[in-house]
GROMACS .gro file of C-alpha atoms in nm:
model
  256
    1MET     CA    1  12.315   8.980   8.605
    2HIS     CA    2  12.204   8.887   8.954
    3ILE     CA    3  12.068   9.200   9.122
    4ILE     CA    4  11.966   9.217   9.487
    5VAL     CA    5  11.721   9.492   9.580
    6SER     CA    6  11.694   9.576   9.949
    7ILE     CA    7  11.339   9.677  10.036
    8LYS     CA    8  11.168   9.767  10.360
    9SER     CA    9  10.816   9.747  10.494
   10VAL     CA   10  10.766  10.087  10.661
   11VAL     CA   11  10.511  10.199  10.918
   12THR     CA   12  10.250  10.445  10.791
   13GLU     CA   13  10.199  10.641  11.112
   14ALA     CA   14  10.412  10.746  11.407
   15PRO     CA   15  10.365  10.490  11.685
   16ARG     CA   16  10.318  10.580  12.050
   17GLY     CA   17  10.578  10.376  12.231
   18GLU     CA   18  10.735  10.060  12.088
   19ILE     CA   19  10.716  10.015  11.710
   20VAL     CA   20  10.487   9.725  11.622
   21ARG     CA   21  10.475   9.653  11.248
   22THR     CA   22  10.127   9.522  11.177
   23ALA     CA   23   9.999   9.441  10.828
   24ASP     CA   24   9.736   9.718  10.831
   25LYS     CA   25   9.993   9.986  10.919
   26SER     CA   26  10.282   9.883  10.693
   27VAL     CA   27  10.354   9.943  10.324
   28LEU     CA   28  10.642   9.896  10.083
   29ASN     CA   29  10.879  10.190  10.128
   30PRO     CA   30  10.799  10.429   9.838
   31PHE     CA   31  11.169  10.516   9.795
   32ASP     CA   32  11.246  10.148   9.730
   33ARG     CA   33  11.006  10.128   9.434
   34PRO     CA   34  11.237  10.316   9.191
   35ALA     CA   35  11.527  10.090   9.297
   36LEU     CA   36  11.318   9.784   9.217
   37GLU     CA   37  11.217   9.934   8.881
   38VAL     CA   38  11.582  10.005   8.789
   39ALA     CA   39  11.670   9.644   8.876
   40LEU     CA   40  11.388   9.511   8.657
   41GLN     CA   41  11.496   9.731   8.366
   42LEU     CA   42  11.855   9.611   8.398
   43LYS     CA   43  11.732   9.251   8.396
   44GLU     CA   44  11.531   9.319   8.081
   45THR     CA   45  11.841   9.471   7.914
   46HIS     CA   46  12.112   9.230   8.025
   47GLY     CA   47  11.920   8.920   8.134
   48GLY     CA   48  11.959   8.753   8.471
   49SER     CA   49  11.748   8.767   8.784
   50VAL     CA   50  11.629   9.004   9.057
   51THR     CA   51  11.612   8.905   9.423
   52ALA     CA   52  11.410   9.119   9.664
   53LEU     CA   53  11.565   9.112  10.012
   54SER     CA   54  11.407   9.249  10.328
   55MET     CA   55  11.456   9.230  10.704
   56GLY     CA   56  11.160   9.237  10.936
   57PRO     CA   57  10.875   9.047  11.100
   58PRO     CA   58  10.645   8.809  10.907
   59THR     CA   59  10.419   9.104  10.811
   60ALA     CA   60  10.701   9.225  10.582
   61GLU     CA   61  10.613   8.939  10.345
   62ALA     CA   62  10.343   9.157  10.187
   63SER     CA   63  10.600   9.406  10.057
   64LEU     CA   64  10.814   9.124   9.921
   65ARG     CA   65  10.512   8.983   9.740
   66GLU     CA   66  10.455   9.325   9.581
   67ALA     CA   67  10.811   9.302   9.449
   68LEU     CA   68  10.737   8.956   9.310
   69ALA     CA   69  10.421   9.087   9.145
   70ALA     CA   70  10.624   9.363   8.978
   71GLY     CA   71  10.866   9.112   8.829
   72ALA     CA   72  11.123   9.006   9.091
   73ASP     CA   73  11.227   8.642   9.055
   74ARG     CA   74  11.294   8.564   9.420
   75ALA     CA   75  11.193   8.706   9.758
   76VAL     CA   76  11.391   8.653  10.077
   77LEU     CA   77  11.295   8.771  10.426
   78LEU     CA   78  11.552   8.791  10.705
   79CYS     CA   79  11.327   8.715  11.000
   80ASP     CA   80  11.451   8.622  11.346
   81PRO     CA   81  11.358   8.733  11.702
   82ALA     CA   82  11.725   8.830  11.750
   83LEU     CA   83  11.685   9.103  11.485
   84ALA     CA   84  11.426   9.297  11.687
   85GLY     CA   85  11.542   9.645  11.786
   86SER     CA   86  11.812   9.672  11.517
   87ASP     CA   87  11.935  10.024  11.443
   88THR     CA   88  12.082  10.114  11.103
   89LEU     CA   89  12.419   9.952  11.175
   90ALA     CA   90  12.267   9.627  11.299
   91THR     CA   91  12.027   9.631  11.002
   92ALA     CA   92  12.319   9.678  10.763
   93THR     CA   93  12.501   9.393  10.936
   94ALA     CA   94  12.204   9.163  10.876
   95LEU     CA   95  12.159   9.276  10.515
   96SER     CA   96  12.527   9.229  10.436
   97ALA     CA   97  12.508   8.876  10.578
   98GLY     CA   98  12.194   8.819  10.371
   99ALA     CA   99  12.370   8.941  10.056
  100GLN     CA  100  12.663   8.709  10.122
  101TYR     CA  101  12.415   8.425  10.174
  102LEU     CA  102  12.266   8.505   9.830
  103SER     CA  103  12.605   8.542   9.657
  104PRO     CA  104  12.723   8.568   9.393
  105PHE     CA  105  12.558   8.892   9.281
  106ASP     CA  106  12.652   9.180   9.051
  107LEU     CA  107  12.460   9.469   9.206
  108MET     CA  108  12.287   9.546   9.533
  109LEU     CA  109  12.043   9.835   9.508
  110PHE     CA  110  11.882  10.047   9.781
  111GLY     CA  111  11.637  10.334   9.793
  112THR     CA  112  11.791  10.666   9.898
  113ARG     CA  113  11.606  10.658  10.230
  114THR     CA  114  11.301  10.518  10.406
  115ALA     CA  115  10.972  10.693  10.466
  116ASP     CA  116  10.964  10.611  10.838
  117SER     CA  117  11.314  10.654  10.984
  118ASP     CA  118  11.456  10.866  10.696
  119THR     CA  119  11.825  10.820  10.780
  120GLY     CA  120  11.968  10.717  10.442
  121GLN     CA  121  12.240  10.523  10.626
  122VAL     CA  122  12.166  10.155  10.563
  123GLY     CA  123  12.279  10.144  10.199
  124PRO     CA  124  12.623  10.301  10.257
  125GLN     CA  125  12.675  10.103  10.580
  126THR     CA  126  12.597   9.777  10.401
  127ALA     CA  127  12.842   9.867  10.124
  128VAL     CA  128  13.118   9.926  10.378
  129LEU     CA  129  13.049   9.595  10.554
  130LEU     CA  130  13.056   9.413  10.219
  131GLY     CA  131  13.372   9.596  10.112
  132LEU     CA  132  13.209   9.703   9.784
  133PRO     CA  133  13.206  10.035   9.595
  134MET     CA  134  12.902  10.257   9.651
  135VAL     CA  135  12.751  10.546   9.455
  136THR     CA  136  12.461  10.724   9.624
  137GLY     CA  137  12.171  10.908   9.459
  138THR     CA  138  12.212  10.728   9.125
  139THR     CA  139  11.995  10.868   8.846
  140ARG     CA  140  12.116  10.665   8.545
  141ILE     CA  141  12.301  10.338   8.478
  142ASP     CA  142  12.460  10.243   8.144
  143GLY     CA  143  12.735  10.019   8.016
  144PRO     CA  144  12.820   9.649   8.028
  145PRO     CA  145  12.735   9.448   8.341
  146ASP     CA  146  13.097   9.415   8.451
  147ARG     CA  147  13.184   9.788   8.434
  148LEU     CA  148  12.889  10.024   8.466
  149ILE     CA  149  12.870  10.395   8.391
  150VAL     CA  150  12.672  10.552   8.675
  151GLU     CA  151  12.542  10.909   8.691
  152ARG     CA  152  12.415  11.119   8.976
  153LYS     CA  153  12.327  11.487   9.031
  154VAL     CA  154  12.435  11.657   9.352
  155ASP     CA  155  12.488  12.020   9.461
  156GLY     CA  156  12.433  12.151   9.109
  157PHE     CA  157  12.682  11.911   8.949
  158GLU     CA  158  12.630  11.604   8.734
  159GLU     CA  159  12.880  11.332   8.820
  160ARG     CA  160  12.969  11.023   8.614
  161TYR     CA  161  13.148  10.722   8.759
  162GLU     CA  162  13.283  10.402   8.612
  163VAL     CA  163  13.199  10.127   8.861
  164ALA     CA  164  13.333   9.773   8.853
  165THR     CA  165  13.092   9.506   8.972
  166PRO     CA  166  13.001   9.370   9.217
  167ALA     CA  167  12.890   9.706   9.350
  168THR     CA  168  12.619   9.877   9.554
  169LEU     CA  169  12.407  10.178   9.458
  170THR     CA  170  12.134  10.387   9.614
  171ILE     CA  171  11.875  10.491   9.356
  172HIS     CA  172  11.736  10.845   9.341
  173PRO     CA  173  11.354  10.860   9.321
  174SER     CA  174  11.380  11.038   8.983
  175ALA     CA  175  11.574  10.751   8.824
  176ALA     CA  176  11.267  10.552   8.720
  177VAL     CA  177  10.888  10.550   8.734
  178PRO     CA  178  10.780  10.226   8.907
  179ARG     CA  179  10.558  10.000   8.701
  180ASP     CA  180  10.215   9.893   8.821
  181PRO     CA  181  10.189   9.516   8.876
  182SER     CA  182   9.917   9.343   8.676
  183LEU     CA  183   9.623   9.178   8.847
  184GLY     CA  184   9.756   8.843   8.728
  185GLY     CA  185  10.097   8.923   8.869
  186LEU     CA  186   9.948   9.014   9.204
  187ALA     CA  187   9.739   8.698   9.215
  188SER     CA  188  10.039   8.482   9.131
  189ALA     CA  189  10.266   8.658   9.382
  190PHE     CA  190  10.022   8.631   9.671
  191ASP     CA  191   9.881   8.286   9.591
  192ASP     CA  192  10.158   8.084   9.428
  193MET     CA  193  10.507   8.231   9.467
  194PRO     CA  194  10.712   8.154   9.780
  195VAL     CA  195  10.881   8.398  10.015
  196GLU     CA  196  11.189   8.237  10.169
  197THR     CA  197  11.247   8.305  10.538
  198ILE     CA  198  11.610   8.305  10.654
  199SER     CA  199  11.725   8.301  11.018
  200ILE     CA  200  12.050   8.442  11.154
  201ALA     CA  201  12.166   8.084  11.219
  202GLN     CA  202  12.131   8.003  10.849
  203MET     CA  203  12.345   8.308  10.768
  204GLY     CA  204  12.601   8.220  11.035
  205LEU     CA  205  12.543   8.557  11.201
  206ASP     CA  206  12.646   8.621  11.561
  207PRO     CA  207  12.337   8.736  11.762
  208SER     CA  208  12.551   8.993  11.946
  209LEU     CA  209  12.595   9.186  11.619
  210VAL     CA  210  12.226   9.248  11.550
  211GLY     CA  211  11.911   9.352  11.731
  212ASP     CA  212  11.936   9.548  12.055
  213ALA     CA  213  12.266   9.379  12.137
  214GLY     CA  214  12.433   9.499  11.818
  215SER     CA  215  12.283   9.849  11.807
  216PRO     CA  216  12.500  10.136  11.935
  217THR     CA  217  12.201  10.372  11.907
  218ARG     CA  218  11.858  10.355  12.070
  219VAL     CA  219  11.530  10.523  11.978
  220LEU     CA  220  11.413  10.662  12.312
  221SER     CA  221  11.071  10.774  12.194
  222ILE     CA  222  10.863  10.847  11.885
  223LYS     CA  223  10.562  11.077  11.889
  224PRO     CA  224  10.369  11.293  11.644
  225VAL     CA  225  10.474  11.659  11.629
  226LYS     CA  226  10.220  11.907  11.760
  227ARG     CA  227  10.200  12.193  11.514
  228LYS     CA  228  10.145  12.527  11.685
  229ARG     CA  229  10.171  12.753  11.383
  230THR     CA  230   9.853  12.891  11.229
  231CYS     CA  231   9.799  13.067  10.900
  232GLN     CA  232   9.629  13.406  10.882
  233TRP     CA  233   9.494  13.550  10.559
  234ILE     CA  234   9.526  13.925  10.505
  235GLU     CA  235   9.253  14.059  10.279
  236GLY     CA  236   9.251  14.363  10.053
  237THR     CA  237   9.458  14.506   9.773
  238PRO     CA  238   9.834  14.445   9.765
  239VAL     CA  239   9.893  14.790   9.918
  240MET     CA  240   9.639  14.725  10.196
  241GLN     CA  241   9.790  14.382  10.261
  242ALA     CA  242  10.142  14.528  10.284
  243ASP     CA  243  10.027  14.800  10.527
  244ALA     CA  244   9.843  14.550  10.746
  245LEU     CA  245  10.146  14.317  10.751
  246VAL     CA  246  10.381  14.601  10.851
  247ARG     CA  247  10.143  14.709  11.131
  248GLN     CA  248  10.133  14.353  11.269
  249LEU     CA  249  10.512  14.321  11.260
  250VAL     CA  250  10.551  14.659  11.438
  251ASP     CA  251  10.289  14.568  11.700
  252LYS     CA  252  10.475  14.241  11.774
  253GLY     CA  253  10.807  14.421  11.802
  254LEU     CA  254  10.959  14.230  11.513
  255ILE     CA  255  11.049  14.550  11.325
  256GLY     CA  256  11.100  14.907  11.445
   0.00000   0.00000   0.00000
């Protein structure tokens, strides 16, 4: 099997103004780690290779090297000034072009969401652009490589699908516990293994379809939320606490 895992280098704190992804404020998206682990387990079961694919500035290389340290065979970074400002649709457009550039493949895996923007849209949008089947929130994968049995749990139901490959899946965080890379793996990934950088020209991608030009949505501002709520402890026995709470609610006019 050839499995592509889409990963993202996410910002660790809300920026004030334009998002600038620097190495000291970026980490591998935690929701992508289970997807990478599932890909590695499938490789160990069926053989083949795992390619980690990301879109971002050069600082995103660090997250790709983490994937290499964990066991990915290849790391590819879609990096081009024209990609700056991409919303989820423009990002999916770039990732679908990247997947086609890396074809053929059997599976393309995504995390369910990202820790910074938290939309959960890129995986399904990429699947639509590729014209491939998609199952979201996958918790288990079984079966032969050409026709997988995929499970997910949603709204109190457990669903099972038969999925012909090539296909795309988003992986629920409960699907796998990510492995810890060894020190030797980290040293090899950061010192010896290459990260390939691909431009939009190499993918044959029209600049008008990505970046600000290809984004129908704009982030107008991002700022930390100011929390105004405070917590008040009511002391005493349960009866005393209940009486004090009722008095406060009556005094505030919340109950009659």
